[in-house]
Tab-separated table of C-alpha atoms in Angstrom:
chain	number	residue	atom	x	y	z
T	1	UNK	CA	124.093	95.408	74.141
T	2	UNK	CA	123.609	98.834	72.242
T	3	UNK	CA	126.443	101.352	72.334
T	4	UNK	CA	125.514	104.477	73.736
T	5	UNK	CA	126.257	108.498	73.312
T	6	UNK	CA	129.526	107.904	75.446
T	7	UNK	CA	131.233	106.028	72.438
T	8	UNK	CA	130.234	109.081	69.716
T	9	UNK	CA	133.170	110.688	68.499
T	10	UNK	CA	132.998	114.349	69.414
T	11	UNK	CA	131.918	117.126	66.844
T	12	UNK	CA	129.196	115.161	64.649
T	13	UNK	CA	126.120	115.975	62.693
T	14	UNK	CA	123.386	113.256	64.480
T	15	UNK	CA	120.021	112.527	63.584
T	16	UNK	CA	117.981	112.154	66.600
T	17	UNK	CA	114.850	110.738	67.506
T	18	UNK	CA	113.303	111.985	70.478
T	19	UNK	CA	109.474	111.184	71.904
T	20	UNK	CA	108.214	114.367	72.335
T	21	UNK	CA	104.683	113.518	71.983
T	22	UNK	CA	102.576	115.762	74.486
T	23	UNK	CA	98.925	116.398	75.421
T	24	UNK	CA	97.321	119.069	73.297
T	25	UNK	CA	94.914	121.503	74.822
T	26	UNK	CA	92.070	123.869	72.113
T	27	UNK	CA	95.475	123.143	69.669
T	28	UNK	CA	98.283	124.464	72.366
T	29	UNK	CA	100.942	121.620	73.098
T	30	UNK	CA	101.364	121.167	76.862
T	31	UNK	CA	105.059	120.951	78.386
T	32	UNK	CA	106.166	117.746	79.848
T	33	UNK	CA	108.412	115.532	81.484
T	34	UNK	CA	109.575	114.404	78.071
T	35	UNK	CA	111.007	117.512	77.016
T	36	UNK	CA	112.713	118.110	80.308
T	37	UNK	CA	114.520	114.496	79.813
T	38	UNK	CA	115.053	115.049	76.014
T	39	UNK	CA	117.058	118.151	76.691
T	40	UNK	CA	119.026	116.606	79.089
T	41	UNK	CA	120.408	114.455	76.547
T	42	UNK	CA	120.540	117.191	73.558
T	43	UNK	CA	122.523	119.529	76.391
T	44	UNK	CA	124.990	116.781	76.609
T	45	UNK	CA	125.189	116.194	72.818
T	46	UNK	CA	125.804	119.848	72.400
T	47	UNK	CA	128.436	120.461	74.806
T	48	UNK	CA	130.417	117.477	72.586
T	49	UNK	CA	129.982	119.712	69.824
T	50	UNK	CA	127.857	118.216	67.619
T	51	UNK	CA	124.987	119.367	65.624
T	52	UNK	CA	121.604	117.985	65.851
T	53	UNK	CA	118.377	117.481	63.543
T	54	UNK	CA	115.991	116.274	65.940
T	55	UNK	CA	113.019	113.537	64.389
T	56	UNK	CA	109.471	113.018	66.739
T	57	UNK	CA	105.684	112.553	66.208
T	58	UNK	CA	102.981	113.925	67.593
T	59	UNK	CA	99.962	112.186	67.854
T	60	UNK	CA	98.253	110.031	64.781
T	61	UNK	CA	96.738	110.947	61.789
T	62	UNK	CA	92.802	112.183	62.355
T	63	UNK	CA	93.378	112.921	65.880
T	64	UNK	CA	92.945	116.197	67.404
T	65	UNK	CA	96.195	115.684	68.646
T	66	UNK	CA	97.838	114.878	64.953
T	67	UNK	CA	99.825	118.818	64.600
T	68	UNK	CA	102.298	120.283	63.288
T	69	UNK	CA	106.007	120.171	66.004
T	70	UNK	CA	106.580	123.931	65.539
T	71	UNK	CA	105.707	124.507	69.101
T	72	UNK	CA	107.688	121.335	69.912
T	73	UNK	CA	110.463	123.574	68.949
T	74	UNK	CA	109.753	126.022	71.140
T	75	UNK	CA	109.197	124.352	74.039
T	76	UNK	CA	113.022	122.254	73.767
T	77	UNK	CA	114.462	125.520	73.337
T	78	UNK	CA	113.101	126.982	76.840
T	79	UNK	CA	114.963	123.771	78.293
T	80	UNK	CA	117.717	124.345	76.132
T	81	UNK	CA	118.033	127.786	77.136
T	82	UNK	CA	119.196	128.549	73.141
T	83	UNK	CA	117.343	128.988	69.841
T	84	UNK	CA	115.891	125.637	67.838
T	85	UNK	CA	115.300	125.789	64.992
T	86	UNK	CA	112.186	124.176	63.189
T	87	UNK	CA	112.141	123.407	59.085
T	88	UNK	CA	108.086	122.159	58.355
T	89	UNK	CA	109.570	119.500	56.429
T	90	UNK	CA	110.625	115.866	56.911
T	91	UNK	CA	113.052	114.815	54.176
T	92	UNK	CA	112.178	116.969	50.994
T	93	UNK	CA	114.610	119.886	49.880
T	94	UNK	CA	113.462	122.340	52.631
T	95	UNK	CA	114.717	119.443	55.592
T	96	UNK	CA	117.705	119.038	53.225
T	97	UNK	CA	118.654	122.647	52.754
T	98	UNK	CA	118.624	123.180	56.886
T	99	UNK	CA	120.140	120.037	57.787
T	100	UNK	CA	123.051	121.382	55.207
T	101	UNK	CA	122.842	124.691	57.128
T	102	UNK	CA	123.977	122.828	60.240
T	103	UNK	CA	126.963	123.959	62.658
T	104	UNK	CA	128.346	122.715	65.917
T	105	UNK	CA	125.830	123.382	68.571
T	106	UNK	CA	122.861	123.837	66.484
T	107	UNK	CA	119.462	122.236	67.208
T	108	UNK	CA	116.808	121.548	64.334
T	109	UNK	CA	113.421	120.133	64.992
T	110	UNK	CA	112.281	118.471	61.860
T	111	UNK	CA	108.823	118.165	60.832
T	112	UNK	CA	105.842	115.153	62.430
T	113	UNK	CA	107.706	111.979	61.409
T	114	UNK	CA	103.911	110.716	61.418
T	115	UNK	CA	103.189	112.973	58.327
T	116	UNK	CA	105.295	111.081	56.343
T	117	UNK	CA	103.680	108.139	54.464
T	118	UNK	CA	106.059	105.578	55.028
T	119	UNK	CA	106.841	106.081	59.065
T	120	UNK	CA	103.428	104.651	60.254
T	121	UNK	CA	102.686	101.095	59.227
T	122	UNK	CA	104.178	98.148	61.454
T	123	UNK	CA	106.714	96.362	59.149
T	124	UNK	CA	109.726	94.404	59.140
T	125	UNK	CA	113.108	96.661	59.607
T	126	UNK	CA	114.510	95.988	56.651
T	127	UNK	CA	111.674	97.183	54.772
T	128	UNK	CA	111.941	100.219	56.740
T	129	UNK	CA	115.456	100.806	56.219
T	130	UNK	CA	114.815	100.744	52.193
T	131	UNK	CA	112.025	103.522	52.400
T	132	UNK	CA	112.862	107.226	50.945
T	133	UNK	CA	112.504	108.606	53.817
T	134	UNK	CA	115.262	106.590	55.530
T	135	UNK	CA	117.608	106.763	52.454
T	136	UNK	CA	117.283	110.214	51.812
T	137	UNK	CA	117.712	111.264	55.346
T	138	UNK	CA	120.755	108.848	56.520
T	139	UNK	CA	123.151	109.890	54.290
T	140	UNK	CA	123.153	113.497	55.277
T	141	UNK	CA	124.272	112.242	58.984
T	142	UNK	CA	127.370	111.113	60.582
T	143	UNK	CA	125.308	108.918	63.392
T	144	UNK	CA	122.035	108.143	64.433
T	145	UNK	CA	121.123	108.438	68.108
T	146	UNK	CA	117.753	106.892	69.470
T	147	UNK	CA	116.331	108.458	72.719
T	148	UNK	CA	113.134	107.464	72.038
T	149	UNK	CA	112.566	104.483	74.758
T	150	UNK	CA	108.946	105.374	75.170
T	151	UNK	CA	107.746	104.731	71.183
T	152	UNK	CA	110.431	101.617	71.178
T	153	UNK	CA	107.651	99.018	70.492
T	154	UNK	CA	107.017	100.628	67.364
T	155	UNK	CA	108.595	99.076	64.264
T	156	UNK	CA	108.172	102.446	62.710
T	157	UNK	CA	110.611	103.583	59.932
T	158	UNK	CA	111.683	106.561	62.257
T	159	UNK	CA	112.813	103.758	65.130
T	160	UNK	CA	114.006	100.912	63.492
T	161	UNK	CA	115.232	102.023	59.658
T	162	UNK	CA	118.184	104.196	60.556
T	163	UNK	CA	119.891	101.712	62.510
T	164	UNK	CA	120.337	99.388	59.162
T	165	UNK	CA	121.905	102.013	57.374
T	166	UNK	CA	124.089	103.466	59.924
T	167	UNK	CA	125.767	103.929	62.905
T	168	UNK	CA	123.353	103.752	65.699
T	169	UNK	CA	123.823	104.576	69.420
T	170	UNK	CA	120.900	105.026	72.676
T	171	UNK	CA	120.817	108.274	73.970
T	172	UNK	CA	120.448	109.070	78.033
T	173	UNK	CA	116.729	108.643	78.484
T	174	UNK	CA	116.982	104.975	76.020
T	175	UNK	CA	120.060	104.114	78.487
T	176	UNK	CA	118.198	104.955	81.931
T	177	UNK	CA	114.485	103.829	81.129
T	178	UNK	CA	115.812	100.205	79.311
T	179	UNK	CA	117.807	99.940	82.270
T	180	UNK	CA	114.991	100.535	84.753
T	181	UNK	CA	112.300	99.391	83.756
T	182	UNK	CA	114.203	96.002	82.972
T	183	UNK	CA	114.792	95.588	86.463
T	184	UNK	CA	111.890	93.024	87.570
T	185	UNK	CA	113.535	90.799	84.499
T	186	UNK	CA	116.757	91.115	85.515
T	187	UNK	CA	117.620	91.713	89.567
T	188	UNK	CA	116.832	89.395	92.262
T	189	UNK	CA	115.049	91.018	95.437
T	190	UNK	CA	115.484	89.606	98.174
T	191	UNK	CA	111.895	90.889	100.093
T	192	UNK	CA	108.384	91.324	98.458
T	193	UNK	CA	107.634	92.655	94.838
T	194	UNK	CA	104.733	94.253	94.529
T	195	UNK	CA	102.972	96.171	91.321
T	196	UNK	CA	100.082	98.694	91.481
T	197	UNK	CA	98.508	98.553	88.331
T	198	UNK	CA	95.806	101.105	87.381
T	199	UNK	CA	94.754	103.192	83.905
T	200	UNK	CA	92.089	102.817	80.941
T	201	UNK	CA	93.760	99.895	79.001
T	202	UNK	CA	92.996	96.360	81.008
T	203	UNK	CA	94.431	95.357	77.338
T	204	UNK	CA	97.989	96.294	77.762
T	205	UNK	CA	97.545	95.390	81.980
T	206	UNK	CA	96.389	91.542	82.050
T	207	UNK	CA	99.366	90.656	80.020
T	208	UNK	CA	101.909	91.745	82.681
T	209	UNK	CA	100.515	89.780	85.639
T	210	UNK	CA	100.646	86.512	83.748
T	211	UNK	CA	104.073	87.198	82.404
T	212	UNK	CA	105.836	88.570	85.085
T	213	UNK	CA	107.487	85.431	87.571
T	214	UNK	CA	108.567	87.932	90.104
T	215	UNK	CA	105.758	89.676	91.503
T	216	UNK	CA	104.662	88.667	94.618
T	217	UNK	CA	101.451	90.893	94.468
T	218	UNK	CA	99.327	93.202	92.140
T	219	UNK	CA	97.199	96.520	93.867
T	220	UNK	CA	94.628	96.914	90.708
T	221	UNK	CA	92.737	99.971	90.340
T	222	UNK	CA	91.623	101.804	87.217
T	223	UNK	CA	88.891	100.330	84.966
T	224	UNK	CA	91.819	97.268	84.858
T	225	UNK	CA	90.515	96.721	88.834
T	226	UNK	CA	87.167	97.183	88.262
T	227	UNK	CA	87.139	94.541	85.624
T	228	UNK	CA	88.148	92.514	87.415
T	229	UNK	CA	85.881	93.212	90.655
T	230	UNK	CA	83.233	92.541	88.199
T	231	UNK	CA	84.727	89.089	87.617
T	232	UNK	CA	85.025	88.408	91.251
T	233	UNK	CA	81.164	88.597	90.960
T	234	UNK	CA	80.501	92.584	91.776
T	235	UNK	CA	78.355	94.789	90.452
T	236	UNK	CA	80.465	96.933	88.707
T	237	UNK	CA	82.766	97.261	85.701
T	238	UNK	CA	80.202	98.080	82.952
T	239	UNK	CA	79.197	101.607	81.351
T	240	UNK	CA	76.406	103.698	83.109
T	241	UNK	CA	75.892	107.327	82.046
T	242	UNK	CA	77.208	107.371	78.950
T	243	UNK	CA	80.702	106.553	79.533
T	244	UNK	CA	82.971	103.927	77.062
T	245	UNK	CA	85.500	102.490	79.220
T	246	UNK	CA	84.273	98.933	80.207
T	247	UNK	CA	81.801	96.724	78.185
T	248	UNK	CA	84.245	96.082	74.606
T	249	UNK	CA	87.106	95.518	76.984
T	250	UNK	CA	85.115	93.033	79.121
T	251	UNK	CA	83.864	91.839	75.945
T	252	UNK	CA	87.141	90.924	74.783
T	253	UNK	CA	88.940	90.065	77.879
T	254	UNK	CA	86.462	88.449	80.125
T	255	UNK	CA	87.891	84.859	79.771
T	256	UNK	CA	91.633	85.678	80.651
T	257	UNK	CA	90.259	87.880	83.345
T	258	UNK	CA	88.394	85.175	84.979
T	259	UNK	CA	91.344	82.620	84.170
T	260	UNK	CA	93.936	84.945	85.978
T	261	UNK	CA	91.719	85.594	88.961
T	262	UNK	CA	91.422	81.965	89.162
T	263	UNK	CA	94.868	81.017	88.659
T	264	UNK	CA	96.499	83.934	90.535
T	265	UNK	CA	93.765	84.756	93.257
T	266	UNK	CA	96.443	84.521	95.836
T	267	UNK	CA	98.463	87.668	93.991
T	268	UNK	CA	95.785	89.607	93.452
T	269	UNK	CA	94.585	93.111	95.626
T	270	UNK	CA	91.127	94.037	94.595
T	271	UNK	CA	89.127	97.573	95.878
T	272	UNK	CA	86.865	97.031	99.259
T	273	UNK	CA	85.822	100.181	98.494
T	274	UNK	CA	85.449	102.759	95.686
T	275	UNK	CA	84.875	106.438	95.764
T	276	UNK	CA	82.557	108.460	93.522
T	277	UNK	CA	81.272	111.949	92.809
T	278	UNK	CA	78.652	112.158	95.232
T	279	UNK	CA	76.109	115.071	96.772
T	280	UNK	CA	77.371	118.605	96.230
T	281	UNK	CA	80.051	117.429	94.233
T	282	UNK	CA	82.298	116.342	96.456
T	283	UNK	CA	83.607	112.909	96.916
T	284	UNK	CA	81.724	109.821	98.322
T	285	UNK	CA	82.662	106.496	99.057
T	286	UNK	CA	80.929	103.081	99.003
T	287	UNK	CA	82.233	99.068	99.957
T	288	UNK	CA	81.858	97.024	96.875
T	289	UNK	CA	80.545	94.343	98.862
T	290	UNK	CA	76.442	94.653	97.837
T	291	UNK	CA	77.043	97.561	95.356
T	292	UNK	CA	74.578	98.232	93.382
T	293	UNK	CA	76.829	100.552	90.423
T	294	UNK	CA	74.543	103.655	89.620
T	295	UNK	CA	77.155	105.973	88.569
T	296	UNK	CA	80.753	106.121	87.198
T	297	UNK	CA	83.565	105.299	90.469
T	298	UNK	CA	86.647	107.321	89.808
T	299	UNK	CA	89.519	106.309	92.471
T	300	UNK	CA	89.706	103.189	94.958
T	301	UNK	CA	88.552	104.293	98.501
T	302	UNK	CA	90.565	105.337	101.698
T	303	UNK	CA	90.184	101.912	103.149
T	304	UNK	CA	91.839	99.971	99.618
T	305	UNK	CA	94.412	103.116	99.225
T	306	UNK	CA	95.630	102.391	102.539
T	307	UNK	CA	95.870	98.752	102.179
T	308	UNK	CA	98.043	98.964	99.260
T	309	UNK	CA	100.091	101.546	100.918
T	310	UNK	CA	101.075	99.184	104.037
T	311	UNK	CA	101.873	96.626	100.950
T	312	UNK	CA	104.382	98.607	99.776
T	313	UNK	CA	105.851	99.793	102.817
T	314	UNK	CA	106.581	96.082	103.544
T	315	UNK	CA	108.076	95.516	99.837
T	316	UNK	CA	111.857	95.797	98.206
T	317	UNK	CA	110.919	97.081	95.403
T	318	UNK	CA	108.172	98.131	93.927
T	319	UNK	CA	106.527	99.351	90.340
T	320	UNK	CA	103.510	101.583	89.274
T	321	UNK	CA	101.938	101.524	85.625
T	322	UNK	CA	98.954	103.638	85.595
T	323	UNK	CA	96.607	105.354	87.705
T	324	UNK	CA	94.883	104.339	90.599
T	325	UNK	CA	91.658	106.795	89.702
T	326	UNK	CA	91.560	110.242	87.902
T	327	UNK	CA	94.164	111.846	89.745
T	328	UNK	CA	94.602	114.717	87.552
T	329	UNK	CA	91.043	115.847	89.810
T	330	UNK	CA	92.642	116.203	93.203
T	331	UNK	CA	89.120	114.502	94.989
T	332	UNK	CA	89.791	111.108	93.293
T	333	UNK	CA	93.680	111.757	93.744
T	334	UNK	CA	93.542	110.042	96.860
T	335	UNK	CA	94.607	106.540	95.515
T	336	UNK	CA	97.159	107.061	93.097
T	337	UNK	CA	98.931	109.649	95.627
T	338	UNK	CA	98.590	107.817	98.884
T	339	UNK	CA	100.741	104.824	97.143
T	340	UNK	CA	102.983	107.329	95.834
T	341	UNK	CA	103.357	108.727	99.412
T	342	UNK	CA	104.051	105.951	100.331
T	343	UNK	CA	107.097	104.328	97.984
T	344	UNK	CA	108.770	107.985	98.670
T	345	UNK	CA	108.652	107.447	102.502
T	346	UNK	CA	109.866	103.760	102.000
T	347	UNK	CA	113.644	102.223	101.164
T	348	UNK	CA	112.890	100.352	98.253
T	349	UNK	CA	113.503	99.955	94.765
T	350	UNK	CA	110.754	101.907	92.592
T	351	UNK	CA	110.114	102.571	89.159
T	352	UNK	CA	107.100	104.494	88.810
T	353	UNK	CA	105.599	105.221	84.516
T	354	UNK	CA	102.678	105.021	82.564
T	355	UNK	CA	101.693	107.533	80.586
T	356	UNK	CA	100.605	110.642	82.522
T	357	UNK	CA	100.826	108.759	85.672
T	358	UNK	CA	104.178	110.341	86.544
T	359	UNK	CA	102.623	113.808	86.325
T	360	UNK	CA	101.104	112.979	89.586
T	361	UNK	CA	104.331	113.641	91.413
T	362	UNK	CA	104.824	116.557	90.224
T	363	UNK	CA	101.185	117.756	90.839
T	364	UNK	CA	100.983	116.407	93.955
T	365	UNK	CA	104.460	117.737	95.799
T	366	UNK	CA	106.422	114.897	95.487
T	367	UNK	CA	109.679	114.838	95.034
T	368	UNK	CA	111.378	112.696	91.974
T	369	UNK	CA	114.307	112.175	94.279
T	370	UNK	CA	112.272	109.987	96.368
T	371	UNK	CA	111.610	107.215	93.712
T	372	UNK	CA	114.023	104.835	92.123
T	373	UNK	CA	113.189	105.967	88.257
T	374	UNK	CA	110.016	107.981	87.249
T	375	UNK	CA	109.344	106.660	83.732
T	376	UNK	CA	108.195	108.439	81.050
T	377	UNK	CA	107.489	105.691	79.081
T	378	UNK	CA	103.620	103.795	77.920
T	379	UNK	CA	104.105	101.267	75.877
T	380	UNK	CA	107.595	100.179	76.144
T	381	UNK	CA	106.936	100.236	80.332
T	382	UNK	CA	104.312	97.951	80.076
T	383	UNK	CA	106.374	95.211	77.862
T	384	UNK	CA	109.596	95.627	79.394
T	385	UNK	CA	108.701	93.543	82.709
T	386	UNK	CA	107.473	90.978	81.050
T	387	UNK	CA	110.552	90.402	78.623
T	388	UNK	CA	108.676	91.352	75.669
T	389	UNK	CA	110.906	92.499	72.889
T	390	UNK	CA	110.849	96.148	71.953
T	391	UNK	CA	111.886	96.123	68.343
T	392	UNK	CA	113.470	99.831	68.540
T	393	UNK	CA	116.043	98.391	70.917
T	394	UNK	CA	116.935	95.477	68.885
T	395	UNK	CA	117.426	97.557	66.115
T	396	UNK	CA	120.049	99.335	68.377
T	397	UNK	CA	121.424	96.223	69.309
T	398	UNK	CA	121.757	94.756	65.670
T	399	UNK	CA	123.258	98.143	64.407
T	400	UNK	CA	126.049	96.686	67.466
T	401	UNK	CA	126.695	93.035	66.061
């Protein structure tokens, strides 16, 4: 196991890599949950009296998205409640010169990890751990801290270098979301599992129902569930009106997709009805039995959202990754929420993640005290329940042996 921020000696100066990557909107960076759970850690850091340089990314290089973390900065110190600083430099003599600066209780956000040429490409940690950037950086620190559980199935230099070269310890947010989001691997339940699984990426879904033994049942929804309707011999799951979402990852996937329905028919909770943009703009629904797809369907319908509701008001536990239809437009909220109504009204274990998908309870007046965990996590979520190793925490655990 990793050691954690309770076994830091008081009063050091820690390198810290947080995931603060954030939607972008016409070049503004948007506040999120991530920065709300970052700070809770850097609070409790502070109040130990150390200093911290914080490392994150934003984005990837040619993406709209790829900027600068100056606002970053500004955002952790409105949760902070105290000044951070920001140096728009990485590891060169500017980064040096403010890390130097450093005092007990100070907060420095150093520049887009991403923007450094040796962070990006997938490779071994060892060869990470012998790039400049890790070498220059780790000497100038007392202890590196990893909080970044959401990027931690990135063999980045950022995630796994530091923790060859020195003393390496999980923050809060590593600590709670490895934990959670463990669970299905490692408690027994004694009543029904079930998993609603939902999003753009049937890629990064199909692997987690043939992986994960403990599942009793999987709600699909998202282009993942439509994918698979159009297995089960329905006309839909393909592009119309110009959209991108479908036809590659059919392309791709169509053979496991048919193989899993086959195999795991029994597990699997397919949409009787979708819902769609219909006359006036408002929201339509049609059965999928006889459809005929003509346009783009953008949440599962009442009749589906209710089914997988009484599923999980029947189950012990149960755990969300992605969107049941475009929630962030409340007409085609009605999936996504109504199963999230329904885990808060219900006594059972819940981990609810997936990218944005957790925004919904906060958009929708739910309260976060009503789930188990809300995740903050993508990636690492998806590959934690099916005991897929996330190379950022075996780094941590190494840095331990």
């Amino acid at each position: 196991m990793f050691k954690t921020i309770d076994d830091l000696e008081p009063e050091q100066r820690l390198l810290v890599r947080l995931d603060l990557n954030a939607p972008v909107e016409d070049g503004a960076v948007q506040d999120n949950r991530r920065f709300a759970r970052h700070a809770e850690t850097l609070q409790e850091l502070l109040e130990d009296g150390h200093s911290v340089a914080a490392l994150a990314h934003q984005g990837r290089p040619g993406r709209d998205t790829f900027v600068s973390l100056d606002q970053h900065a500004d955002i952790l110190a409105d949760h902070l409640d105290r000044d951070v600083a920001f140096v728009a430099d990485t590891f060169g003599e500017d980064a040096l010169a403010a890390i130097d600066g450093l005092e007990g209780g100070d907060v420095l956000v150093l520049e887009n990890a991403r923007m450094c040429d040796e962070e990006l490409p997938e490779e071994e940690p060892d060869v990470k751990a012998d790039t400049e950037f890790v070498q220059t950086l780790a000497p100038e620190f007392d202890a590196y801290v990893n909080d970044a559980y959401s990027a931690a199935h990135r063999s980045h230099a950022s995630l796994v270098g530091f923790p060859r070269v020195m003393d390496a310890y999980a923050g809060r947010v590593m600590e709670t979301e490895y934990t959670a989001n463990s669970a299905i691997q490692e408690r027994e339940f004694d009543g029904p599992v079930t998993m609603a699984l939902g999003g753009t990426k049937a890629e990064d879904l199909i692997p987690v129902i043939e992986s994960v033994e403990d599942v009793d049942r999987f709600c699909l929804g998202g282009i993942v569930g439509e994918l698979f309707l159009r297995a089960a011999g329905h006309d839909v799951g393909y592009d119309v009106d110009g959209t991108d979402f479908f036809d590659d990852q059919w392309d791709d996937q169509r053979e496991t997709i048919e193989r899993i329905l086959s195999e795991y028919e029994d597990s699997l909770y397919l949409a009787t009805d979708l819902a769609y943009e219909g006359e006036n703009d408002e929201r339509a629904e049609t059965d999928v039995e006889g459809l005929e797809k003509e346009t783009s369907y953008l949440d599962v319908g009442s009749d589906t959202a209710e089914t997988y509701a009484d599923l999980v008001r029947e189950s012990e536990a149960v755990f969300v990754k992605g969107a049941l239809g475009v929630f962030e437009d409340e007409r085609f909220a009605d999936g996504t929420v109504t199963v999230l109504e329904a885990i808060a009204e219900t006594d059972c274990f819940s981990v609810v993640g997936g990218g944005d998908t957790s925004r919904a309870i906060e958009m929708y007046g739910l309260e976060e005290d009503d789930f188990g965990h809300v995740s903050i996590a993508g990636g690492a979520y998806v590959r934690a329940p099916t005991g897929e190793p996330l190379v950022a925490v075996e780094a941590l655990e190494d840095a331990n042996e």
